PDB file of C-alpha atoms in Angstrom:
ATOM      1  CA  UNK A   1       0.000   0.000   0.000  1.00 85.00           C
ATOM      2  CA  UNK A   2       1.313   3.422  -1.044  1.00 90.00           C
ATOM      3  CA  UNK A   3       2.447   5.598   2.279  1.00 93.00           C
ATOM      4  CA  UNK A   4       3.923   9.306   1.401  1.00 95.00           C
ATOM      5  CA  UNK A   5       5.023  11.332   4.247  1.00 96.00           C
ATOM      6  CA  UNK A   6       6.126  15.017   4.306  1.00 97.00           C
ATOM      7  CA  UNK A   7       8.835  16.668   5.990  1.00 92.00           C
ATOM      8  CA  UNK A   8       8.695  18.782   7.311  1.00 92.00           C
ATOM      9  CA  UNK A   9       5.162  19.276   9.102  1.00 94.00           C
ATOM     10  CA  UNK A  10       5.998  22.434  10.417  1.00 96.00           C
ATOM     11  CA  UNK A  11       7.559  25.320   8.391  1.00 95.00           C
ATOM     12  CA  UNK A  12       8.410  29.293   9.746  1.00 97.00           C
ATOM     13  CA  UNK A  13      10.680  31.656   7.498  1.00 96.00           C
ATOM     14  CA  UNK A  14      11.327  35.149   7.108  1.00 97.00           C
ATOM     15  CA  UNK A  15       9.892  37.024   3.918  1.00 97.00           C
ATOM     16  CA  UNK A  16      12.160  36.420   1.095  1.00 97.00           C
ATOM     17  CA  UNK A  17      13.561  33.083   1.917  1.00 96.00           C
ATOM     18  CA  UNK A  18      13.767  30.740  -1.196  1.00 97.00           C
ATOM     19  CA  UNK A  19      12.701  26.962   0.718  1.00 94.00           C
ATOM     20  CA  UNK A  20      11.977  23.620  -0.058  1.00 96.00           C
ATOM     21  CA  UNK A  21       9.505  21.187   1.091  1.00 97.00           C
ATOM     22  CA  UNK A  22       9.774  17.494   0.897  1.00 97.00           C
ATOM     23  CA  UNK A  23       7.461  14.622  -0.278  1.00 98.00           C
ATOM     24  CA  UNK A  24       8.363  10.836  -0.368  1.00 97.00           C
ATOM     25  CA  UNK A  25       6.330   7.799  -1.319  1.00 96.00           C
ATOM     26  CA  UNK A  26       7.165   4.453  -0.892  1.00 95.00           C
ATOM     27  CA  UNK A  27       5.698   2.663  -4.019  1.00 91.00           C
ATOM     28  CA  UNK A  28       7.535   4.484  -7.339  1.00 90.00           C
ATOM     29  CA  UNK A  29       4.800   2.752  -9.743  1.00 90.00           C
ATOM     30  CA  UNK A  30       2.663   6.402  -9.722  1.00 90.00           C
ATOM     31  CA  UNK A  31       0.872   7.634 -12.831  1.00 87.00           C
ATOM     32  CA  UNK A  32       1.611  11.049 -11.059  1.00 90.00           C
ATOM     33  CA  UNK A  33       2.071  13.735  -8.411  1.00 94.00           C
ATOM     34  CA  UNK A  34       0.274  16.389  -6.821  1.00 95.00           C
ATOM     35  CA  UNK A  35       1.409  19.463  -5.338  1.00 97.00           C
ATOM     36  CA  UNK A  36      -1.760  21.396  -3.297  1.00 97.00           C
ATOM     37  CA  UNK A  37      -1.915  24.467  -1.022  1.00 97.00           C
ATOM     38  CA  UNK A  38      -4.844  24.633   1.847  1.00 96.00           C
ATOM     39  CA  UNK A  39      -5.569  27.554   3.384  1.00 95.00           C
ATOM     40  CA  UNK A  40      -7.244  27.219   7.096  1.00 91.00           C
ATOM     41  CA  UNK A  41     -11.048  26.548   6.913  1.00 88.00           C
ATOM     42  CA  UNK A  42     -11.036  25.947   3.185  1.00 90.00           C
ATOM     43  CA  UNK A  43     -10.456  22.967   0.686  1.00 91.00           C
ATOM     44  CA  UNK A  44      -7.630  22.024  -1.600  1.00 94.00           C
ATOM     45  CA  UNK A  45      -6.136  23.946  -4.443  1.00 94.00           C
ATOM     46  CA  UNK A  46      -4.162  22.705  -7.036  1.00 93.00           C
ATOM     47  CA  UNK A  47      -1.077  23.791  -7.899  1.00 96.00           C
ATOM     48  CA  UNK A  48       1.262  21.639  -9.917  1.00 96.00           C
ATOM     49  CA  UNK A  49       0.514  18.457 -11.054  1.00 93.00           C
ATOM     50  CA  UNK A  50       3.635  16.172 -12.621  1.00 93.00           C
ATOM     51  CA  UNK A  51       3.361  13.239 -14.636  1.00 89.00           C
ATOM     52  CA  UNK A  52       5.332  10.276 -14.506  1.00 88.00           C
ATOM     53  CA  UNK A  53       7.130  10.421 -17.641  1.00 89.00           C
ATOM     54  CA  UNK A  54       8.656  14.263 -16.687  1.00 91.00           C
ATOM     55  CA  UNK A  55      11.102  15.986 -14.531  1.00 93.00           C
ATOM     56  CA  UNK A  56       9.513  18.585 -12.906  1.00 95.00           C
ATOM     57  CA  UNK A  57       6.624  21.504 -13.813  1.00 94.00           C
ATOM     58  CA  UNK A  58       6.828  25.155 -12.566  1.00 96.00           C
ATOM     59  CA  UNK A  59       4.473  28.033 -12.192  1.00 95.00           C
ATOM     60  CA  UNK A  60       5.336  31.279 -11.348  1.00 96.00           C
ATOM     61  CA  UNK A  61       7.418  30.814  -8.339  1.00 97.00           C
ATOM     62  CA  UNK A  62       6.747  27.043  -7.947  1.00 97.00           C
ATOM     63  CA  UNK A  63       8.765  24.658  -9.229  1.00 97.00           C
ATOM     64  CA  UNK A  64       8.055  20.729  -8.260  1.00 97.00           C
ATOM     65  CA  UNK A  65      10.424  18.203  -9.038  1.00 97.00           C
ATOM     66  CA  UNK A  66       9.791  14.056  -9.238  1.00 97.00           C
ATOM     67  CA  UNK A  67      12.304  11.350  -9.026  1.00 96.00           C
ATOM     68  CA  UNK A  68      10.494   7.818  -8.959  1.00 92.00           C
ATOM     69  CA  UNK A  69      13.273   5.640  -8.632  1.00 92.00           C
ATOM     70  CA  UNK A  70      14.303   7.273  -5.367  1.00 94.00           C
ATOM     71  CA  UNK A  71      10.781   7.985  -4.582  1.00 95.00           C
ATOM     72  CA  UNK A  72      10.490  11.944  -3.648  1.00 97.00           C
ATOM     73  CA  UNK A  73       9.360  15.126  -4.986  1.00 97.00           C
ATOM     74  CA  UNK A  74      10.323  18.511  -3.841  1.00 97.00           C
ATOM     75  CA  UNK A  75       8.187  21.780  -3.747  1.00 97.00           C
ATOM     76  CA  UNK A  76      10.727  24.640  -4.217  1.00 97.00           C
ATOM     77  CA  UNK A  77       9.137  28.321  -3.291  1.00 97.00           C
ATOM     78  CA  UNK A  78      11.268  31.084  -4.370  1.00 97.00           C
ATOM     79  CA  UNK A  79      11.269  34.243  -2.431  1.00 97.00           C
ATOM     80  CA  UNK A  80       8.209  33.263  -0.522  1.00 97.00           C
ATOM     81  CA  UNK A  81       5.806  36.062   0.837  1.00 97.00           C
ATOM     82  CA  UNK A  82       3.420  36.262   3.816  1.00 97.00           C
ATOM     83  CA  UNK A  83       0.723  35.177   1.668  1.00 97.00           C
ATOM     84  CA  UNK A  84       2.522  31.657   0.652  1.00 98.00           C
ATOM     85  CA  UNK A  85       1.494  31.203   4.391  1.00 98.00           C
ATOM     86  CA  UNK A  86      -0.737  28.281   4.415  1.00 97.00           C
ATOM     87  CA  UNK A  87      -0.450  23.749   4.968  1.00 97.00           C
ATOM     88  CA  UNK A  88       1.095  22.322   1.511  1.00 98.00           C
ATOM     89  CA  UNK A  89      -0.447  18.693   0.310  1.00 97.00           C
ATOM     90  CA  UNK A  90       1.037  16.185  -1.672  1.00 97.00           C
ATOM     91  CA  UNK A  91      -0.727  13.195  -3.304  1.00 95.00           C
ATOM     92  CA  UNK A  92       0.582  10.130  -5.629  1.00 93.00           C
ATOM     93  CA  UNK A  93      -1.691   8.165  -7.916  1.00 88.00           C
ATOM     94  CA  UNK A  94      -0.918   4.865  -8.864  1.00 81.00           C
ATOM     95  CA  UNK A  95      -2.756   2.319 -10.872  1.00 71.00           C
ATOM     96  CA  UNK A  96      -6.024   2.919  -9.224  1.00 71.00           C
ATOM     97  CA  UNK A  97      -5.597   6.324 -10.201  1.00 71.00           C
ATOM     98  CA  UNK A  98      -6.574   7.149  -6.151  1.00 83.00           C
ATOM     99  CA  UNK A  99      -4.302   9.799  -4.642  1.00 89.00           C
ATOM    100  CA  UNK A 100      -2.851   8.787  -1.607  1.00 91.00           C
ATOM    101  CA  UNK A 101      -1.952  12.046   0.691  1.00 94.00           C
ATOM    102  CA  UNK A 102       0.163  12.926   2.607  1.00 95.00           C
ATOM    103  CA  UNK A 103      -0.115  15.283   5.796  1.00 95.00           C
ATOM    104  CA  UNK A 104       1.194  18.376   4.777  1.00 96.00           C
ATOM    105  CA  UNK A 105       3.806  20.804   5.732  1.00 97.00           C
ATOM    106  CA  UNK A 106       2.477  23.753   7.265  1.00 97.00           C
ATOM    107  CA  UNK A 107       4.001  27.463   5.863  1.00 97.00           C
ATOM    108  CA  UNK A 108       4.339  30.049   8.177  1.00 97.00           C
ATOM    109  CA  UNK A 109       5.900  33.289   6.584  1.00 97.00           C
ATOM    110  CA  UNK A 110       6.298  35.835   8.247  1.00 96.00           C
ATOM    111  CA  UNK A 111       7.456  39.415   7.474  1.00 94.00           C
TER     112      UNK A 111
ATOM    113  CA  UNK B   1     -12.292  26.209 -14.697  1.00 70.00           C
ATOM    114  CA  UNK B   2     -13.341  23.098 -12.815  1.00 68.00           C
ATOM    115  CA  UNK B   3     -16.089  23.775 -10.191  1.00 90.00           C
ATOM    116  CA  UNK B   4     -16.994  21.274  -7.221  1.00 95.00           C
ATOM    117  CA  UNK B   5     -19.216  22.551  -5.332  1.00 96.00           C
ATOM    118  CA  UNK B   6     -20.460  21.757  -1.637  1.00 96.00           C
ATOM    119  CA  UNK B   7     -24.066  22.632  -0.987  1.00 89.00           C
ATOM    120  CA  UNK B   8     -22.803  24.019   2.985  1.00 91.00           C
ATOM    121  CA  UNK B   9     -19.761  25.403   4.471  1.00 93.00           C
ATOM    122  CA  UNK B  10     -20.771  24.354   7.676  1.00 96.00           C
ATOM    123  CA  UNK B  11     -23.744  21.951   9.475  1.00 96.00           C
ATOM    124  CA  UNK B  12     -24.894  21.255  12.739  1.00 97.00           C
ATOM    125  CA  UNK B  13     -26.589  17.984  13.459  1.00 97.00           C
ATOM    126  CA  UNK B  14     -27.581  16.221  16.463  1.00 97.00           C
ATOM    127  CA  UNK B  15     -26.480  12.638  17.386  1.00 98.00           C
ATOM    128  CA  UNK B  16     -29.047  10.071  15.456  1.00 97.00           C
ATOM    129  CA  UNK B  17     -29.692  12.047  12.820  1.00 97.00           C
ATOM    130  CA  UNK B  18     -29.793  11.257   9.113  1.00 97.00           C
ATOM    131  CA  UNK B  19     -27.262  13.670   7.466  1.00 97.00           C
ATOM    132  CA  UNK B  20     -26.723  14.424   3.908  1.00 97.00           C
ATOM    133  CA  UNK B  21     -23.665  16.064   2.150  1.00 97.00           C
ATOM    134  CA  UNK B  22     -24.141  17.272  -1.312  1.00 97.00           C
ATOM    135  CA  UNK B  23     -21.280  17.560  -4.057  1.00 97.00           C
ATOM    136  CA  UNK B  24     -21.960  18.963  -7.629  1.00 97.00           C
ATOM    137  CA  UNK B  25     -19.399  19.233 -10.437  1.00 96.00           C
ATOM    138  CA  UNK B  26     -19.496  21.388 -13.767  1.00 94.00           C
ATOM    139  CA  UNK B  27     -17.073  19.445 -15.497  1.00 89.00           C
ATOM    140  CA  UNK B  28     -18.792  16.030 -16.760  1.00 90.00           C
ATOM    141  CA  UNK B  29     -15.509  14.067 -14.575  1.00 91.00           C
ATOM    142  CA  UNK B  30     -16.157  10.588 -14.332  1.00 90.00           C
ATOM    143  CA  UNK B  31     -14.306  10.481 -10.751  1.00 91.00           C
ATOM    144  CA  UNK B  32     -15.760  11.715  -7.405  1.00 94.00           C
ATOM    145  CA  UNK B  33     -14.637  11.227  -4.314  1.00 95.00           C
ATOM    146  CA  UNK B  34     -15.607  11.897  -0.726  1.00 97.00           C
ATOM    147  CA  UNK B  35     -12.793  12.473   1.847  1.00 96.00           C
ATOM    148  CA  UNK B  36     -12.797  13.474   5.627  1.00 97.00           C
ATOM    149  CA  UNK B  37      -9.600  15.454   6.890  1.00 96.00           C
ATOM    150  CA  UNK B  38      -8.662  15.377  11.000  1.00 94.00           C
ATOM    151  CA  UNK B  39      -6.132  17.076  12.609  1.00 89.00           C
ATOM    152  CA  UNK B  40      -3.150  14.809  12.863  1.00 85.00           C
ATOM    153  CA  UNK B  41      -4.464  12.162  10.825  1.00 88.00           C
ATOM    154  CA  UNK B  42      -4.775  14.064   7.179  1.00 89.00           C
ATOM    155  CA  UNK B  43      -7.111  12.538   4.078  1.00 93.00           C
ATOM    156  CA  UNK B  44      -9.133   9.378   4.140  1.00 94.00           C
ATOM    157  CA  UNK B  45     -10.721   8.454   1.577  1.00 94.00           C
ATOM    158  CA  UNK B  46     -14.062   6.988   2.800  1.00 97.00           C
ATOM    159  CA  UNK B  47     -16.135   6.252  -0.938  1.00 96.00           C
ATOM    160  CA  UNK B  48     -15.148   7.265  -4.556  1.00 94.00           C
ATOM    161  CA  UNK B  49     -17.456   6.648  -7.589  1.00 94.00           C
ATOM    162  CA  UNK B  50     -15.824   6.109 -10.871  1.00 90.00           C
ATOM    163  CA  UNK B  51     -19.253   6.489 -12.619  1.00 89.00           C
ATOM    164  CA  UNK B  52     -23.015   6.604 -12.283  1.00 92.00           C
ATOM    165  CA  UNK B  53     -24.674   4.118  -9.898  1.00 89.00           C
ATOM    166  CA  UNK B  54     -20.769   3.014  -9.020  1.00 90.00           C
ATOM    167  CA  UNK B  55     -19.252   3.281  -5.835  1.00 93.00           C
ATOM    168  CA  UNK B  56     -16.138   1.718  -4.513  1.00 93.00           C
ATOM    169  CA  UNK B  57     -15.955   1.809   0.135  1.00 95.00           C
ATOM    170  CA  UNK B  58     -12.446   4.123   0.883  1.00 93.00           C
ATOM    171  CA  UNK B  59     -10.565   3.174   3.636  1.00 91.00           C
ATOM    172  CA  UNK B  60     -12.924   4.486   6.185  1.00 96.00           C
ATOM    173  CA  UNK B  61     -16.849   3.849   4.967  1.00 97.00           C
ATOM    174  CA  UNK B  62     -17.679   2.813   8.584  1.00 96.00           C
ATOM    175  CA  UNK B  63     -20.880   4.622   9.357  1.00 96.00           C
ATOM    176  CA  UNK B  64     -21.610   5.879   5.723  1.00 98.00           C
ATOM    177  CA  UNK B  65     -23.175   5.713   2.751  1.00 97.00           C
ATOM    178  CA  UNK B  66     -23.278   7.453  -1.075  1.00 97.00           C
ATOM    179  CA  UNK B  67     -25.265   8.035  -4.123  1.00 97.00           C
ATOM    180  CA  UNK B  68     -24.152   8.692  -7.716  1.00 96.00           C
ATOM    181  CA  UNK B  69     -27.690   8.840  -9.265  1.00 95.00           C
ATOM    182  CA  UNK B  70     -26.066  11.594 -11.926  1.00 96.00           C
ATOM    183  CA  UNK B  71     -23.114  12.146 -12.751  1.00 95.00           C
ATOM    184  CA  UNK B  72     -22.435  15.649 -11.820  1.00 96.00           C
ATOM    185  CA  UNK B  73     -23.800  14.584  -8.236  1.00 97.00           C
ATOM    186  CA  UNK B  74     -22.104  12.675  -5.555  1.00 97.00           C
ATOM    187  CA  UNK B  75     -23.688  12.432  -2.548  1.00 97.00           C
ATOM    188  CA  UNK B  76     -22.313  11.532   1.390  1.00 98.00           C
ATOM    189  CA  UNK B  77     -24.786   9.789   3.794  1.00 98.00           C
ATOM    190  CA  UNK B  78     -24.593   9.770   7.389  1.00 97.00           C
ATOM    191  CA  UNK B  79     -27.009   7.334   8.503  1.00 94.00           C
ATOM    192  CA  UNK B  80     -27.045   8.257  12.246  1.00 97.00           C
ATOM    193  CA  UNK B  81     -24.615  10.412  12.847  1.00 97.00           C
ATOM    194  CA  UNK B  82     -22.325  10.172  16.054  1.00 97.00           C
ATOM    195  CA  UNK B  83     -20.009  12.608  17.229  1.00 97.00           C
ATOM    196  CA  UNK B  84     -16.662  10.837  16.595  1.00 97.00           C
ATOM    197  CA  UNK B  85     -18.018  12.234  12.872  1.00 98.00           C
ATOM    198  CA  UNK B  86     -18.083  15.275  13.234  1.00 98.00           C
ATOM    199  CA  UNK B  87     -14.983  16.389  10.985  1.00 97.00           C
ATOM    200  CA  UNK B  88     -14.043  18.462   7.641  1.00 97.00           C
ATOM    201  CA  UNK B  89     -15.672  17.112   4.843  1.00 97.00           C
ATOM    202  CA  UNK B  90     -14.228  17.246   1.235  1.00 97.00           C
ATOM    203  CA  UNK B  91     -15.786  16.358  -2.362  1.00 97.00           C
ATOM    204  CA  UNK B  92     -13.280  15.876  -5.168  1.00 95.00           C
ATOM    205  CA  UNK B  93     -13.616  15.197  -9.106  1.00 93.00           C
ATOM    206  CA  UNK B  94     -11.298  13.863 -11.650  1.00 89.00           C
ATOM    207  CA  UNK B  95     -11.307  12.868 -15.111  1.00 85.00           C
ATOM    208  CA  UNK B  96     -10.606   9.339 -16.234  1.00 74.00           C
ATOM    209  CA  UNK B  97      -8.960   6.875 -18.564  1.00 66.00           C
ATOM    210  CA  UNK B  98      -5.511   7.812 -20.094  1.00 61.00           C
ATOM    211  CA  UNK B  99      -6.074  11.295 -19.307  1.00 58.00           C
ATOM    212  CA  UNK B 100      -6.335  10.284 -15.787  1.00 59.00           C
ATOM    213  CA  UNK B 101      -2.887  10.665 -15.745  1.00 62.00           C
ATOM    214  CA  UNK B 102      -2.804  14.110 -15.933  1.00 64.00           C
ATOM    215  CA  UNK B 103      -5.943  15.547 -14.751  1.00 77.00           C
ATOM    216  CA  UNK B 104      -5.619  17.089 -11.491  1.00 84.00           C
ATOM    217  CA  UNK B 105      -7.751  16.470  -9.050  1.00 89.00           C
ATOM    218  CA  UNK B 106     -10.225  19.211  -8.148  1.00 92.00           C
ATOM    219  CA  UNK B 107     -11.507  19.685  -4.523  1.00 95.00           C
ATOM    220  CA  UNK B 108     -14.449  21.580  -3.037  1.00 95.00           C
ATOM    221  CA  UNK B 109     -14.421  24.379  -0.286  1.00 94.00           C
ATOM    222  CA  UNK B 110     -15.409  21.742   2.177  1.00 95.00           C
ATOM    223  CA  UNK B 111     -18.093  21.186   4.441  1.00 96.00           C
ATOM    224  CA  UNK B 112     -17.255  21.395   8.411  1.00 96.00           C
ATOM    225  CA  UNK B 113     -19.733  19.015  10.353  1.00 97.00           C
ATOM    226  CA  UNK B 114     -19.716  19.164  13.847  1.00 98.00           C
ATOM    227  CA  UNK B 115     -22.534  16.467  15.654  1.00 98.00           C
ATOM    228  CA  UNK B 116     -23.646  17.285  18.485  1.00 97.00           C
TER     229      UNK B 116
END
């Protein structure tokens, strides 16, 4: 059964700070990747979504990256502001084309 | 854009009552899927539909029900609610077959349940 985990759960930078958060899964058979943001209260917005076949997607300052054969995928954030503040999802589908989650990292950016 | 919507942002029910939770989507997606997110223990899946009159139990169905009676609608049954339910609720949607791959999946605003 497909476990990801994030790391880490718990995030607080200064304004400006380029960062990177962390997503591993243990079963590298996935059709793809999901990156999502969550702000308190409210559901899940997508924000990058990488197939299995690429490298890595980017928009604006996003950029997610995918390795399956070592199983991880990396959010980078580049000169995050306050309002990147929010808990940061990510979710591998497999054959069954269900997303398994992980339990987010949770932003904190302060100014 | 894809739109899921969640017919409430928030709902109070008593214990024993019947309790519906109501998920449209605009985008004919073949894939819906009801979730329930706690604090420390993140997304479970507890039914998904993969088309009309289908339904497939999550991890969690304990305690529930669904109905996919159209396709744009999938619905979340609490037959007697309890308060170990009460919880964030979220409706996604995704397309399927090849494009599966890269169709995102598209979540609601969420519902927030508390039973009382």
């Amino acid at each position: 059964k497909q476990e990801v985990t994030q790391i880490p759960a718990a995030l607080s930078v200064p304004e400006g700070e380029n960062l990177v958060l962390n997503c591993s899964f243990t079963d590298s058979a996935i059709y793809n990747l999901q990156w999502f943001r969550q702000d308190p209260g409210k559901g899940l917005t997508s924000l990058l979504l990488i197939q299995s076949s690429q490298r890595e997607q980017t928009s604006g300052r996003l950029n997610a990256s995918l390795d399956k054969s070592s199983g991880r995928s990396t959010l980078y954030i580049a000169a995050s502001q306050p309002g990147d503040s929010a808990t940061y999802l990510c979710a591998a589908a497999g054959g069954s084309y269900i997303p398994t989650f992980g339990r987010g990292t949770s932003l904190i950016v302060h100014p | 854009d894809v739109k899921v919507t969640q017919s409430s942002r928030y709902l109070v029910k008593r214990t024993g009552e019947k309790v519906f939770l109501e998920c449209v989507q605009d985008m004919d997606h073949e894939n819906m899927f009801w979730y329930r997110q706690d604090p420390g223990l993140g997304l479970r899946l507890i039914y998904f539909s993969y088309d009309v009159k289908m339904k497939e139990k999550g991890d969690i169905p304990e305690g529930y029900s669904v109905s996919r009676e159209k396709k744009e609608r999938f619905s979340l049954i609490l037959e007697s609610a309890s308060t170990n339910q009460t919880s964030m609720y979220l409706c996604a949607s995704s397309t399927t077959g090849a494009a599966t791959r890269y169709s995102p999946l598209h979540f609601g605003n969420g519902t927030r349940l508390t039973v009382t």
